[in-house]
Amino acid sequence: MNKLKITETALRDGHQSLIATRLTTDEIIPILKTMDEVGYYSLEVWGGATFDACIRFLNEDPWERLRLMRKNVKNTKLQMLLRGQNLLGYRNYADDTVDKFIELSIKNGIDIIRVFDALNDVRNIEASMKAIKKYNGHCQCAISYTTSDVHTTEYYLNLIKTMESMGADSICIKDMAGVLTPYNAYDLVKSIKEITNLPIELHTHCTSGIADMIYMKAVEAGVDIIDTAISPFSGGTSQPPTESLAVTFAGMERNPGLNMDKLLEVADYFKPIRDKYMNEGILNPKVLLTDPQTLKYLVPGGMLSNLLSQLKQQNASDRYEEVLKEVPRVRSDLGYPPLVTPMSQMVGTQALFNVLSGERYKLIPKEIKDYVRGNYGKSPAVISEKIRKKIIGDEKVITVRPADLIEPEFEDMKKEAGNLAKCDEDVLTYALFPQVAPKFLEEKYNKHKIKEDAKTNIIEKKSENEIKYINVTM
């Protein structure tokens, strides 16, 4: 039998789920060579919210982070998470932008691209899959796992057959909310193994308290790869701890064979870093707690931490439970979209608006309107006429692949970015986050000036509302 493989998530989903993706490149690089000696199948290091956090909060170039990680990791595959036609942003991008982004992701160091669509609409991953294959990457197609009247085992098996016919190299069961239960995991993996020979990976979260049991039953059913996080960034809304599961599965025939001494060294390295974020209040103790209500609300870990952050900003932290209870109601209204980025943020924000405004759908984000219009793809279940009219009135709903309506845009984005962008990577940064990228790119290419200003204690006031951040260690 093939040995069980382990994907380490601490450098992407682990810290995204627990500390809102705040690990810096300087905190990551020193431990990479040790992690490279553990014996992991892959390191999930990029994608998801890492790109956004780098330029929005950390003043770091995500492309440079990727290149540095690749430079320090010689033996282990580097993996990223991609939202299909959304890439790493929050709208659909034209096919030429998708192609260029994937080309440069692979060129800068990514081996495996886990691609998914929030609605499981395979039309939204077509362009990504073609590009991944074109540039010789490993294309792992993920099913966004959730439960509802329409999300049956037959639904998922048909989805996987379609993905395989489209050229998937492996399949991931992406249980982003930790709502897959142990025996359902066993049955699902068994059923998938009967229809395909593709490697099957399982991703889940500890939020509901049953993740370890999910992995145990899935491994018994023959799952090939599981996602875990080194202990300081495990548990709660993150993944189960790598060391604990490495010990657990070492006693079976499919022993993953990880180097325990190296694992403990990695854990020791990250403990004080985790403690720092806890002391700073970025690691909210609530996201470390087990919450079986997740099985009812179906809310993923990253969404929980984001909701907590939003409520804190509104001085409404005491209304957390109200918002959680509103989430499944909004999800039902919207045709049961799986709660994964960007749908998790959209549904969460709508639920928050419904609670804080005191009236359901009094305030409606543009993204929710676009979703109901069909701009994100086909909803898993039909949205009722009553809800549709409340949100978009008598507007028509599109039925074509959303990206078919988007003209090629990369060259236009290059012109729009102008002198801010010095390379195609910069253009993509601008295209993905046009609100925050200009300030980031301006500072990226003026680091020398910032250093000189810092030496003389000069802080340049750029406008009434914006003060340049001076970092004397740049």
GROMACS .gro file of C-alpha atoms in nm:
model
  474
    1MET     CA    1   0.000   0.000   0.000
    2ASN     CA    2   0.111   0.359  -0.063
    3LYS     CA    3   0.225   0.545   0.245
    4LEU     CA    4   0.002   0.819   0.380
    5LYS     CA    5   0.122   1.165   0.275
    6ILE     CA    6   0.106   1.485   0.479
    7THR     CA    7   0.060   1.842   0.359
    8GLU     CA    8   0.168   2.105   0.613
    9THR     CA    9  -0.065   2.405   0.621
   10ALA     CA   10   0.088   2.630   0.890
   11LEU     CA   11   0.241   2.866   0.634
   12ARG     CA   12  -0.095   2.932   0.468
   13ASP     CA   13  -0.420   2.806   0.615
   14GLY     CA   14  -0.287   2.751   0.968
   15HIS     CA   15  -0.200   3.115   1.027
   16GLN     CA   16  -0.485   3.238   0.805
   17SER     CA   17  -0.734   3.059   1.031
   18LEU     CA   18  -0.581   3.161   1.363
   19ILE     CA   19  -0.405   3.496   1.320
   20ALA     CA   20  -0.571   3.646   1.012
   21THR     CA   21  -0.271   3.559   0.791
   22ARG     CA   22  -0.022   3.781   0.974
   23LEU     CA   23   0.296   3.567   0.964
   24THR     CA   24   0.570   3.773   0.807
   25THR     CA   25   0.830   3.654   0.560
   26ASP     CA   26   1.102   3.717   0.820
   27GLU     CA   27   0.920   3.480   1.056
   28ILE     CA   28   0.884   3.211   0.788
   29ILE     CA   29   1.221   3.195   0.613
   30PRO     CA   30   1.449   3.085   0.904
   31ILE     CA   31   1.261   2.758   0.961
   32LEU     CA   32   1.206   2.654   0.600
   33LYS     CA   33   1.518   2.441   0.561
   34THR     CA   34   1.419   2.242   0.870
   35MET     CA   35   1.064   2.200   0.739
   36ASP     CA   36   1.213   2.081   0.411
   37GLU     CA   37   1.377   1.793   0.601
   38VAL     CA   38   1.060   1.669   0.776
   39GLY     CA   39   0.940   1.449   0.490
   40TYR     CA   40   0.618   1.632   0.405
   41TYR     CA   41   0.448   1.564   0.075
   42SER     CA   42   0.399   1.939   0.031
   43LEU     CA   43   0.401   2.272   0.210
   44GLU     CA   44   0.099   2.492   0.155
   45VAL     CA   45   0.263   2.833   0.145
   46TRP     CA   46   0.074   3.069  -0.085
   47GLY     CA   47  -0.267   3.167  -0.215
   48GLY     CA   48  -0.578   3.204  -0.008
   49ALA     CA   49  -0.549   3.530   0.185
   50THR     CA   50  -0.167   3.540   0.198
   51PHE     CA   51  -0.137   3.765  -0.106
   52ASP     CA   52  -0.391   4.016   0.023
   53ALA     CA   53  -0.241   4.022   0.374
   54CYS     CA   54   0.111   4.076   0.241
   55ILE     CA   55   0.027   4.397   0.058
   56ARG     CA   56  -0.255   4.523   0.278
   57PHE     CA   57  -0.110   4.469   0.626
   58LEU     CA   58   0.253   4.357   0.609
   59ASN     CA   59   0.395   4.583   0.336
   60GLU     CA   60   0.558   4.279   0.178
   61ASP     CA   61   0.575   4.162  -0.183
   62PRO     CA   62   0.399   3.821  -0.200
   63TRP     CA   63   0.592   3.732  -0.515
   64GLU     CA   64   0.923   3.794  -0.341
   65ARG     CA   65   0.802   3.584  -0.048
   66LEU     CA   66   0.730   3.297  -0.286
   67ARG     CA   67   1.072   3.326  -0.451
   68LEU     CA   68   1.246   3.324  -0.112
   69MET     CA   69   1.048   3.019  -0.002
   70ARG     CA   70   1.137   2.836  -0.322
   71LYS     CA   71   1.503   2.924  -0.270
   72ASN     CA   72   1.497   2.766   0.076
   73VAL     CA   73   1.286   2.458  -0.002
   74LYS     CA   74   1.465   2.210  -0.228
   75ASN     CA   75   1.301   1.873  -0.154
   76THR     CA   76   0.935   1.945  -0.081
   77LYS     CA   77   0.662   2.053  -0.319
   78LEU     CA   78   0.523   2.403  -0.269
   79GLN     CA   79   0.148   2.430  -0.288
   80MET     CA   80  -0.101   2.713  -0.321
   81LEU     CA   81  -0.477   2.764  -0.306
   82LEU     CA   82  -0.646   2.932  -0.603
   83ARG     CA   83  -1.010   3.042  -0.629
   84GLY     CA   84  -1.052   2.954  -0.995
   85GLN     CA   85  -1.167   3.251  -1.201
   86ASN     CA   86  -1.144   3.471  -0.887
   87LEU     CA   87  -0.770   3.394  -0.860
   88LEU     CA   88  -0.685   3.547  -0.520
   89GLY     CA   89  -0.920   3.843  -0.548
   90TYR     CA   90  -1.291   3.885  -0.503
   91ARG     CA   91  -1.424   3.905  -0.857
   92ASN     CA   92  -1.395   3.706  -1.177
   93TYR     CA   93  -1.095   3.792  -1.393
   94ALA     CA   94  -1.055   3.755  -1.768
   95ASP     CA   95  -0.901   3.436  -1.902
   96ASP     CA   96  -0.581   3.614  -2.009
   97THR     CA   97  -0.527   3.738  -1.653
   98VAL     CA   98  -0.590   3.387  -1.516
   99ASP     CA   99  -0.338   3.244  -1.762
  100LYS     CA  100  -0.072   3.503  -1.675
  101PHE     CA  101  -0.121   3.465  -1.301
  102ILE     CA  102  -0.083   3.087  -1.314
  103GLU     CA  103   0.217   3.111  -1.547
  104LEU     CA  104   0.399   3.340  -1.304
  105SER     CA  105   0.291   3.145  -0.994
  106ILE     CA  106   0.454   2.833  -1.135
  107LYS     CA  107   0.755   3.025  -1.268
  108ASN     CA  108   0.815   3.180  -0.925
  109GLY     CA  109   0.808   2.848  -0.742
  110ILE     CA  110   0.467   2.680  -0.707
  111ASP     CA  111   0.442   2.308  -0.786
  112ILE     CA  112   0.084   2.219  -0.691
  113ILE     CA  113  -0.216   2.444  -0.745
  114ARG     CA  114  -0.529   2.347  -0.556
  115VAL     CA  115  -0.805   2.511  -0.756
  116PHE     CA  116  -1.167   2.537  -0.652
  117ASP     CA  117  -1.482   2.729  -0.718
  118ALA     CA  118  -1.689   2.848  -0.427
  119LEU     CA  119  -2.008   2.726  -0.594
  120ASN     CA  120  -1.860   2.404  -0.739
  121ASP     CA  121  -1.940   2.548  -1.082
  122VAL     CA  122  -1.676   2.376  -1.297
  123ARG     CA  123  -1.709   2.643  -1.564
  124ASN     CA  124  -1.525   2.870  -1.322
  125ILE     CA  125  -1.219   2.645  -1.303
  126GLU     CA  126  -1.185   2.562  -1.675
  127ALA     CA  127  -0.941   2.843  -1.756
  128SER     CA  128  -0.732   2.775  -1.444
  129MET     CA  129  -0.707   2.405  -1.519
  130LYS     CA  130  -0.598   2.468  -1.878
  131ALA     CA  131  -0.329   2.711  -1.763
  132ILE     CA  132  -0.199   2.480  -1.487
  133LYS     CA  133  -0.159   2.198  -1.739
  134LYS     CA  134  -0.012   2.437  -1.998
  135TYR     CA  135   0.265   2.545  -1.762
  136ASN     CA  136   0.332   2.193  -1.627
  137GLY     CA  137   0.193   2.241  -1.280
  138HIS     CA  138   0.009   1.977  -1.079
  139CYS     CA  139  -0.363   2.050  -1.102
  140GLN     CA  140  -0.548   1.950  -0.787
  141CYS     CA  141  -0.922   2.012  -0.820
  142ALA     CA  142  -1.105   2.068  -0.494
  143ILE     CA  143  -1.469   2.007  -0.421
  144SER     CA  144  -1.605   2.266  -0.180
  145TYR     CA  145  -1.770   2.032   0.071
  146THR     CA  146  -2.087   2.137   0.245
  147THR     CA  147  -2.420   1.987   0.340
  148SER     CA  148  -2.768   2.070   0.215
  149ASP     CA  149  -3.054   1.903   0.033
  150VAL     CA  150  -2.865   1.932  -0.295
  151HIS     CA  151  -2.516   1.837  -0.171
  152THR     CA  152  -2.548   1.458  -0.177
  153THR     CA  153  -2.280   1.192  -0.230
  154GLU     CA  154  -2.407   1.146  -0.585
  155TYR     CA  155  -2.365   1.521  -0.640
  156TYR     CA  156  -1.999   1.505  -0.534
  157LEU     CA  157  -1.922   1.190  -0.733
  158ASN     CA  158  -2.060   1.346  -1.050
  159LEU     CA  159  -1.856   1.658  -0.979
  160ILE     CA  160  -1.536   1.455  -0.940
  161LYS     CA  161  -1.602   1.259  -1.260
  162THR     CA  162  -1.635   1.590  -1.443
  163MET     CA  163  -1.312   1.723  -1.290
  164GLU     CA  164  -1.126   1.407  -1.389
  165SER     CA  165  -1.254   1.435  -1.746
  166MET     CA  166  -1.126   1.793  -1.752
  167GLY     CA  167  -0.772   1.684  -1.664
  168ALA     CA  168  -0.740   1.691  -1.284
  169ASP     CA  169  -0.418   1.534  -1.152
  170SER     CA  170  -0.563   1.481  -0.803
  171ILE     CA  171  -0.878   1.559  -0.606
  172CYS     CA  172  -0.916   1.740  -0.275
  173ILE     CA  173  -1.217   1.714  -0.048
  174LYS     CA  174  -1.210   2.070   0.084
  175ASP     CA  175  -1.405   2.064   0.411
  176MET     CA  176  -1.343   2.430   0.483
  177ALA     CA  177  -1.593   2.453   0.770
  178GLY     CA  178  -1.508   2.124   0.940
  179VAL     CA  179  -1.860   1.989   0.890
  180LEU     CA  180  -1.771   1.654   0.738
  181THR     CA  181  -1.837   1.386   1.001
  182PRO     CA  182  -1.616   1.075   1.051
  183TYR     CA  183  -1.844   0.810   0.907
  184ASN     CA  184  -1.956   1.035   0.623
  185ALA     CA  185  -1.587   1.090   0.548
  186TYR     CA  186  -1.531   0.714   0.536
  187ASP     CA  187  -1.826   0.659   0.303
  188LEU     CA  188  -1.736   0.952   0.079
  189VAL     CA  189  -1.371   0.850   0.039
  190LYS     CA  190  -1.472   0.489  -0.025
  191SER     CA  191  -1.721   0.599  -0.289
  192ILE     CA  192  -1.466   0.826  -0.459
  193LYS     CA  193  -1.206   0.548  -0.462
  194GLU     CA  194  -1.453   0.329  -0.651
  195ILE     CA  195  -1.485   0.574  -0.940
  196THR     CA  196  -1.131   0.710  -0.983
  197ASN     CA  197  -0.765   0.621  -0.943
  198LEU     CA  198  -0.666   0.983  -0.887
  199PRO     CA  199  -0.496   1.060  -0.552
  200ILE     CA  200  -0.745   1.190  -0.296
  201GLU     CA  201  -0.650   1.458  -0.042
  202LEU     CA  202  -0.864   1.560   0.255
  203HIS     CA  203  -0.866   1.907   0.409
  204THR     CA  204  -1.067   1.986   0.721
  205HIS     CA  205  -1.070   2.210   1.029
  206CYS     CA  206  -1.084   2.141   1.403
  207THR     CA  207  -1.359   2.390   1.477
  208SER     CA  208  -1.627   2.134   1.557
  209GLY     CA  209  -1.396   1.907   1.757
  210ILE     CA  210  -1.408   1.599   1.532
  211ALA     CA  211  -1.127   1.658   1.281
  212ASP     CA  212  -0.893   1.390   1.419
  213MET     CA  213  -1.170   1.133   1.393
  214ILE     CA  214  -1.251   1.249   1.041
  215TYR     CA  215  -0.891   1.186   0.939
  216MET     CA  216  -0.882   0.848   1.114
  217LYS     CA  217  -1.187   0.721   0.925
  218ALA     CA  218  -1.074   0.875   0.596
  219VAL     CA  219  -0.734   0.707   0.626
  220GLU     CA  220  -0.908   0.376   0.697
  221ALA     CA  221  -1.107   0.432   0.378
  222GLY     CA  222  -0.787   0.485   0.178
  223VAL     CA  223  -0.743   0.862   0.150
  224ASP     CA  224  -0.397   0.936   0.009
  225ILE     CA  225  -0.307   1.275   0.164
  226ILE     CA  226  -0.423   1.472   0.467
  227ASP     CA  227  -0.369   1.837   0.562
  228THR     CA  228  -0.225   1.913   0.906
  229ALA     CA  229  -0.070   2.213   1.085
  230ILE     CA  230   0.231   2.219   1.315
  231SER     CA  231   0.098   2.232   1.673
  232PRO     CA  232   0.148   2.604   1.754
  233PHE     CA  233  -0.080   2.688   1.461
  234SER     CA  234  -0.314   2.392   1.489
  235GLY     CA  235  -0.648   2.326   1.653
  236GLY     CA  236  -0.945   2.557   1.690
  237THR     CA  237  -1.029   2.694   1.350
  238SER     CA  238  -0.710   2.548   1.198
  239GLN     CA  239  -0.612   2.189   1.112
  240PRO     CA  240  -0.521   1.902   1.349
  241PRO     CA  241  -0.161   1.901   1.480
  242THR     CA  242   0.097   1.747   1.250
  243GLU     CA  243   0.305   1.588   1.527
  244SER     CA  244   0.010   1.414   1.694
  245LEU     CA  245  -0.116   1.264   1.371
  246ALA     CA  246   0.234   1.166   1.262
  247VAL     CA  247   0.263   0.964   1.584
  248THR     CA  248  -0.089   0.824   1.546
  249PHE     CA  249  -0.040   0.699   1.192
  250ALA     CA  250   0.318   0.582   1.250
  251GLY     CA  251   0.166   0.269   1.399
  252MET     CA  252   0.002   0.158   1.077
  253GLU     CA  253   0.125   0.001   0.756
  254ARG     CA  254   0.094   0.334   0.572
  255ASN     CA  255   0.320   0.519   0.818
  256PRO     CA  256   0.386   0.866   0.669
  257GLY     CA  257   0.742   0.843   0.802
  258LEU     CA  258   0.790   1.203   0.911
  259ASN     CA  259   1.106   1.301   1.098
  260MET     CA  260   0.979   1.360   1.452
  261ASP     CA  261   1.294   1.537   1.571
  262LYS     CA  262   1.260   1.789   1.290
  263LEU     CA  263   0.888   1.828   1.359
  264LEU     CA  264   0.957   1.911   1.723
  265GLU     CA  265   1.221   2.161   1.612
  266VAL     CA  266   0.964   2.329   1.386
  267ALA     CA  267   0.711   2.337   1.669
  268ASP     CA  268   0.962   2.490   1.911
  269TYR     CA  269   1.043   2.759   1.656
  270PHE     CA  270   0.681   2.865   1.610
  271LYS     CA  271   0.573   2.860   1.978
  272PRO     CA  272   0.716   3.203   2.072
  273ILE     CA  273   0.585   3.347   1.744
  274ARG     CA  274   0.236   3.223   1.826
  275ASP     CA  275   0.266   3.362   2.179
  276LYS     CA  276   0.367   3.701   2.040
  277TYR     CA  277   0.049   3.720   1.831
  278MET     CA  278  -0.157   3.610   2.128
  279ASN     CA  279  -0.005   3.880   2.348
  280GLU     CA  280  -0.073   4.138   2.076
  281GLY     CA  281  -0.438   4.033   2.064
  282ILE     CA  282  -0.421   3.915   1.702
  283LEU     CA  283  -0.471   3.553   1.807
  284ASN     CA  284  -0.818   3.570   1.959
  285PRO     CA  285  -0.864   3.289   2.217
  286LYS     CA  286  -1.215   3.231   2.081
  287VAL     CA  287  -1.077   3.080   1.758
  288LEU     CA  288  -0.894   2.816   1.965
  289LEU     CA  289  -1.212   2.693   2.131
  290THR     CA  290  -1.408   2.391   2.015
  291ASP     CA  291  -1.749   2.491   1.885
  292PRO     CA  292  -1.975   2.200   1.789
  293GLN     CA  293  -2.232   2.457   1.674
  294THR     CA  294  -2.016   2.477   1.360
  295LEU     CA  295  -2.191   2.159   1.250
  296LYS     CA  296  -2.512   2.362   1.251
  297TYR     CA  297  -2.389   2.697   1.119
  298LEU     CA  298  -2.136   2.548   0.869
  299VAL     CA  299  -1.899   2.844   0.923
  300PRO     CA  300  -1.530   2.794   0.826
  301GLY     CA  301  -1.247   2.894   1.058
  302GLY     CA  302  -1.121   3.191   0.857
  303MET     CA  303  -1.475   3.325   0.842
  304LEU     CA  304  -1.511   3.300   1.220
  305SER     CA  305  -1.198   3.505   1.284
  306ASN     CA  306  -1.301   3.761   1.019
  307LEU     CA  307  -1.648   3.800   1.173
  308LEU     CA  308  -1.493   3.850   1.515
  309SER     CA  309  -1.265   4.116   1.371
  310GLN     CA  310  -1.549   4.297   1.193
  311LEU     CA  311  -1.770   4.295   1.501
  312LYS     CA  312  -1.484   4.424   1.715
  313GLN     CA  313  -1.437   4.715   1.474
  314GLN     CA  314  -1.808   4.795   1.510
  315ASN     CA  315  -1.793   4.765   1.890
  316ALA     CA  316  -2.047   4.485   1.860
  317SER     CA  317  -1.855   4.177   1.974
  318ASP     CA  318  -2.146   4.085   2.202
  319ARG     CA  319  -2.360   4.013   1.892
  320TYR     CA  320  -2.135   3.733   1.767
  321GLU     CA  321  -2.389   3.456   1.837
  322GLU     CA  322  -2.665   3.652   1.664
  323VAL     CA  323  -2.458   3.683   1.350
  324LEU     CA  324  -2.368   3.314   1.358
  325LYS     CA  325  -2.736   3.220   1.377
  326GLU     CA  326  -2.814   3.449   1.084
  327VAL     CA  327  -2.550   3.288   0.859
  328PRO     CA  328  -2.746   2.967   0.776
  329ARG     CA  329  -3.059   3.171   0.711
  330VAL     CA  330  -2.876   3.388   0.459
  331ARG     CA  331  -2.714   3.080   0.305
  332SER     CA  332  -3.055   2.917   0.257
  333ASP     CA  333  -3.190   3.234   0.099
  334LEU     CA  334  -2.900   3.238  -0.148
  335GLY     CA  335  -2.934   2.878  -0.270
  336TYR     CA  336  -2.694   2.704  -0.027
  337PRO     CA  337  -2.357   2.831  -0.151
  338PRO     CA  338  -2.067   2.654   0.022
  339LEU     CA  339  -1.911   2.887   0.278
  340VAL     CA  340  -1.567   2.926   0.130
  341THR     CA  341  -1.391   3.237   0.000
  342PRO     CA  342  -1.532   3.455  -0.147
  343MET     CA  343  -1.881   3.325  -0.059
  344SER     CA  344  -1.799   3.294   0.311
  345GLN     CA  345  -1.704   3.662   0.334
  346MET     CA  346  -2.008   3.764   0.129
  347VAL     CA  347  -2.259   3.559   0.326
  348GLY     CA  348  -2.091   3.657   0.654
  349THR     CA  349  -2.104   4.027   0.569
  350GLN     CA  350  -2.469   4.002   0.467
  351ALA     CA  351  -2.550   3.823   0.793
  352LEU     CA  352  -2.364   4.092   0.986
  353PHE     CA  353  -2.551   4.369   0.802
  354ASN     CA  354  -2.884   4.196   0.867
  355VAL     CA  355  -2.814   4.182   1.241
  356LEU     CA  356  -2.658   4.524   1.293
  357SER     CA  357  -2.906   4.714   1.075
  358GLY     CA  358  -3.203   4.553   1.248
  359GLU     CA  359  -3.369   4.462   0.918
  360ARG     CA  360  -3.287   4.172   0.686
  361TYR     CA  361  -3.149   4.288   0.348
  362LYS     CA  362  -3.188   4.655   0.430
  363LEU     CA  363  -2.819   4.686   0.340
  364ILE     CA  364  -2.695   4.464   0.057
  365PRO     CA  365  -2.329   4.449  -0.053
  366LYS     CA  366  -2.258   4.486  -0.425
  367GLU     CA  367  -2.102   4.138  -0.423
  368ILE     CA  368  -2.427   3.978  -0.304
  369LYS     CA  369  -2.616   4.155  -0.582
  370ASP     CA  370  -2.360   4.032  -0.835
  371TYR     CA  371  -2.394   3.678  -0.703
  372VAL     CA  372  -2.772   3.682  -0.737
  373ARG     CA  373  -2.731   3.823  -1.090
  374GLY     CA  374  -2.527   3.510  -1.174
  375ASN     CA  375  -2.195   3.691  -1.206
  376TYR     CA  376  -2.022   3.439  -0.977
  377GLY     CA  377  -2.173   3.132  -1.142
  378LYS     CA  378  -2.472   2.910  -1.088
  379SER     CA  379  -2.610   2.880  -0.734
  380PRO     CA  380  -2.628   2.518  -0.611
  381ALA     CA  381  -3.003   2.551  -0.547
  382VAL     CA  382  -3.252   2.785  -0.706
  383ILE     CA  383  -3.284   3.125  -0.536
  384SER     CA  384  -3.649   3.201  -0.470
  385GLU     CA  385  -3.816   3.474  -0.675
  386LYS     CA  386  -3.900   3.660  -0.355
  387ILE     CA  387  -3.537   3.681  -0.242
  388ARG     CA  388  -3.414   3.756  -0.593
  389LYS     CA  389  -3.655   4.047  -0.631
  390LYS     CA  390  -3.562   4.180  -0.286
  391ILE     CA  391  -3.196   4.185  -0.383
  392ILE     CA  392  -3.188   4.277  -0.755
  393GLY     CA  393  -3.546   4.368  -0.843
  394ASP     CA  394  -3.639   4.277  -1.201
  395GLU     CA  395  -3.282   4.249  -1.332
  396LYS     CA  396  -3.206   3.949  -1.550
  397VAL     CA  397  -2.989   3.661  -1.427
  398ILE     CA  398  -2.709   3.551  -1.661
  399THR     CA  399  -2.673   3.182  -1.746
  400VAL     CA  400  -2.346   3.178  -1.944
  401ARG     CA  401  -2.000   3.120  -1.794
  402PRO     CA  402  -1.943   3.451  -1.615
  403ALA     CA  403  -1.592   3.494  -1.759
  404ASP     CA  404  -1.733   3.478  -2.112
  405LEU     CA  405  -1.860   3.830  -2.050
  406ILE     CA  406  -1.516   3.965  -1.958
  407GLU     CA  407  -1.293   4.097  -2.238
  408PRO     CA  408  -0.916   4.033  -2.224
  409GLU     CA  409  -0.785   4.278  -1.967
  410PHE     CA  410  -0.421   4.213  -1.880
  411GLU     CA  411  -0.273   4.461  -2.129
  412ASP     CA  412  -0.525   4.724  -2.021
  413MET     CA  413  -0.430   4.663  -1.658
  414LYS     CA  414  -0.065   4.707  -1.752
  415LYS     CA  415  -0.142   5.045  -1.905
  416GLU     CA  416  -0.357   5.144  -1.609
  417ALA     CA  417  -0.086   5.051  -1.360
  418GLY     CA  418   0.159   5.262  -1.558
  419ASN     CA  419   0.490   5.340  -1.391
  420LEU     CA  420   0.376   5.181  -1.065
  421ALA     CA  421   0.439   4.835  -1.216
  422LYS     CA  422   0.792   4.739  -1.310
  423CYS     CA  423   0.715   4.377  -1.405
  424ASP     CA  424   0.418   4.151  -1.488
  425GLU     CA  425   0.402   4.037  -1.125
  426ASP     CA  426   0.341   4.398  -1.023
  427VAL     CA  427   0.067   4.428  -1.286
  428LEU     CA  428  -0.108   4.125  -1.138
  429THR     CA  429  -0.076   4.270  -0.789
  430TYR     CA  430  -0.241   4.586  -0.919
  431ALA     CA  431  -0.512   4.390  -1.105
  432LEU     CA  432  -0.602   4.183  -0.800
  433PHE     CA  433  -0.608   4.464  -0.544
  434PRO     CA  434  -0.640   4.800  -0.722
  435GLN     CA  435  -0.742   4.983  -0.403
  436VAL     CA  436  -0.435   4.895  -0.197
  437ALA     CA  437  -0.175   4.804  -0.461
  438PRO     CA  438  -0.085   5.161  -0.570
  439LYS     CA  439   0.034   5.262  -0.223
  440PHE     CA  440   0.214   4.929  -0.182
  441LEU     CA  441   0.390   4.947  -0.520
  442GLU     CA  442   0.488   5.310  -0.466
  443GLU     CA  443   0.652   5.223  -0.135
  444LYS     CA  444   0.806   4.902  -0.274
  445TYR     CA  445   1.012   5.102  -0.522
  446ASN     CA  446   1.092   5.385  -0.283
  447LYS     CA  447   1.247   5.182  -0.002
  448HIS     CA  448   1.576   5.366  -0.035
  449LYS     CA  449   1.402   5.700   0.016
  450ILE     CA  450   1.206   5.561   0.311
  451LYS     CA  451   1.531   5.444   0.471
  452GLU     CA  452   1.687   5.784   0.433
  453ASP     CA  453   1.378   5.955   0.574
  454ALA     CA  454   1.375   5.716   0.869
  455LYS     CA  455   1.735   5.796   0.952
  456THR     CA  456   1.650   6.162   0.988
  457ASN     CA  457   1.324   6.088   1.166
  458ILE     CA  458   1.118   6.240   0.886
  459ILE     CA  459   0.769   6.108   0.833
  460GLU     CA  460   0.626   6.228   0.507
  461LYS     CA  461   0.261   6.322   0.530
  462LYS     CA  462   0.123   6.200   0.197
  463SER     CA  463  -0.230   6.334   0.243
  464GLU     CA  464  -0.483   6.436   0.506
  465ASN     CA  465  -0.578   6.074   0.561
  466GLU     CA  466  -0.261   5.877   0.492
  467ILE     CA  467   0.069   5.868   0.680
  468LYS     CA  468   0.350   5.664   0.527
  469TYR     CA  469   0.462   5.384   0.754
  470ILE     CA  470   0.833   5.408   0.829
  471ASN     CA  471   1.017   5.087   0.912
  472VAL     CA  472   1.381   5.147   0.998
  473THR     CA  473   1.461   4.779   0.954
  474MET     CA  474   1.374   4.778   0.580
   0.00000   0.00000   0.00000
